[in-house]
mmCIF file of C-alpha atoms in Angstrom:
data_model
loop_
_atom_site.group_PDB
_atom_site.id
_atom_site.type_symbol
_atom_site.label_atom_id
_atom_site.label_comp_id
_atom_site.label_asym_id
_atom_site.label_seq_id
_atom_site.Cartn_x
_atom_site.Cartn_y
_atom_site.Cartn_z
ATOM 1 C CA MET A 21 0.006 -0.096 0.120
ATOM 2 C CA GLU A 22 1.519 3.406 -0.952
ATOM 3 C CA ALA A 23 1.387 6.783 0.858
ATOM 4 C CA THR A 24 2.915 10.042 0.003
ATOM 5 C CA VAL A 25 4.908 12.047 2.806
ATOM 6 C CA ASP A 26 3.763 15.774 2.576
ATOM 7 C CA SER A 27 6.102 18.678 2.915
ATOM 8 C CA VAL A 28 6.122 18.729 6.411
ATOM 9 C CA GLY A 29 6.463 14.968 6.739
ATOM 10 C CA ARG A 30 2.969 13.737 7.349
ATOM 11 C CA VAL A 31 1.810 10.643 6.019
ATOM 12 C CA VAL A 32 -1.827 9.823 5.471
ATOM 13 C CA VAL A 33 -2.822 5.952 7.114
ATOM 14 C CA PRO A 34 -5.024 4.365 4.533
ATOM 15 C CA LYS A 35 -8.805 4.376 5.856
ATOM 16 C CA VAL A 36 -8.837 0.292 5.475
ATOM 17 C CA LEU A 37 -6.245 0.348 7.771
ATOM 18 C CA ARG A 38 -7.286 3.023 10.410
ATOM 19 C CA ASP A 39 -10.754 1.234 10.357
ATOM 20 C CA ALA A 40 -9.113 -2.207 10.963
ATOM 21 C CA LEU A 41 -6.909 -0.894 13.845
ATOM 22 C CA GLY A 42 -9.331 1.434 15.448
ATOM 23 C CA LEU A 43 -7.200 4.706 14.881
ATOM 24 C CA ARG A 44 -9.362 7.627 15.284
ATOM 25 C CA ALA A 45 -8.408 11.415 15.171
ATOM 26 C CA GLY A 46 -6.284 11.656 18.104
ATOM 27 C CA SER A 47 -5.057 8.681 18.399
ATOM 28 C CA THR A 48 -1.386 7.835 19.323
ATOM 29 C CA VAL A 49 1.226 5.826 17.496
ATOM 30 C CA ASP A 50 4.722 4.819 18.028
ATOM 31 C CA ILE A 51 6.972 5.309 14.952
ATOM 32 C CA SER A 52 10.298 3.665 14.712
ATOM 33 C CA PRO A 53 12.946 2.664 12.521
ATOM 34 C CA TYR A 54 12.246 -1.015 11.208
ATOM 35 C CA GLY A 55 14.900 -2.592 8.724
ATOM 36 C CA ALA A 56 14.845 -0.212 5.521
ATOM 37 C CA GLY A 57 11.653 0.845 6.539
ATOM 38 C CA LEU A 58 9.350 2.133 9.181
ATOM 39 C CA GLN A 59 6.984 0.403 11.924
ATOM 40 C CA LEU A 60 4.081 2.063 12.965
ATOM 41 C CA LEU A 61 2.068 0.530 16.125
ATOM 42 C CA PRO A 62 -0.906 1.964 17.761
ATOM 43 C CA THR A 63 -0.053 2.963 21.368
ATOM 44 C CA GLY A 64 -1.979 2.359 24.685
ATOM 45 C CA ARG A 65 -3.523 -0.972 23.634
ATOM 46 C CA THR A 66 -3.028 -3.879 25.706
ATOM 47 C CA ALA A 67 -4.786 -7.208 25.949
ATOM 48 C CA ARG A 68 -6.072 -8.189 28.864
ATOM 49 C CA LEU A 69 -5.915 -11.864 30.070
ATOM 50 C CA VAL A 70 -9.207 -13.262 31.574
ATOM 51 C CA ARG A 71 -9.265 -17.133 32.889
ATOM 52 C CA GLU A 72 -12.487 -18.865 31.074
ATOM 53 C CA ALA A 73 -12.724 -22.469 31.903
ATOM 54 C CA GLY A 74 -9.436 -22.506 33.624
ATOM 55 C CA VAL A 75 -7.484 -20.979 30.375
ATOM 56 C CA LEU A 76 -5.965 -17.592 29.959
ATOM 57 C CA VAL A 77 -7.490 -15.820 27.007
ATOM 58 C CA ALA A 78 -6.498 -12.421 25.690
ATOM 59 C CA THR A 79 -9.122 -10.185 25.261
ATOM 60 C CA GLY A 80 -9.247 -6.622 23.919
ATOM 61 C CA ASP A 81 -11.623 -3.749 22.590
ATOM 62 C CA THR A 82 -10.386 -3.655 19.086
ATOM 63 C CA GLN A 83 -13.141 -5.718 16.666
ATOM 64 C CA ILE A 84 -11.966 -7.059 13.652
ATOM 65 C CA ASP A 85 -14.346 -8.845 11.225
ATOM 66 C CA ASP A 86 -13.859 -10.582 8.002
ATOM 67 C CA ASP A 87 -14.548 -7.653 5.968
ATOM 68 C CA ASP A 88 -11.904 -5.904 7.821
ATOM 69 C CA VAL A 89 -9.408 -8.809 6.935
ATOM 70 C CA PHE A 90 -10.310 -8.770 3.335
ATOM 71 C CA GLY A 91 -9.875 -5.539 2.897
ATOM 72 C CA LEU A 92 -6.298 -5.438 4.545
ATOM 73 C CA MET A 93 -5.405 -8.249 2.194
ATOM 74 C CA ASP A 94 -6.727 -6.563 -0.955
ATOM 75 C CA ALA A 95 -4.878 -3.479 -0.031
ATOM 76 C CA GLY A 96 -1.706 -5.250 0.260
ATOM 77 C CA ARG A 97 -2.257 -6.967 -3.190
ATOM 78 C CA ARG A 98 -2.049 -3.331 -4.624
#
């Protein structure tokens, strides 16, 4: 997926990715070098562990459905 850096260094995260990751205006992200590129990770998101039937299960607030997954897969193919 391609994006353009503007004259002051801003990059717009494509809508399909923002929606899939639950990013909204004002969301914070951590950006760091990664190999020959950049890694961009949402901050403040930690899964909670809850015990269900004696097993620890990770839970979180971000909801991702099949449409989100297929949208990301399609976007990565462009």
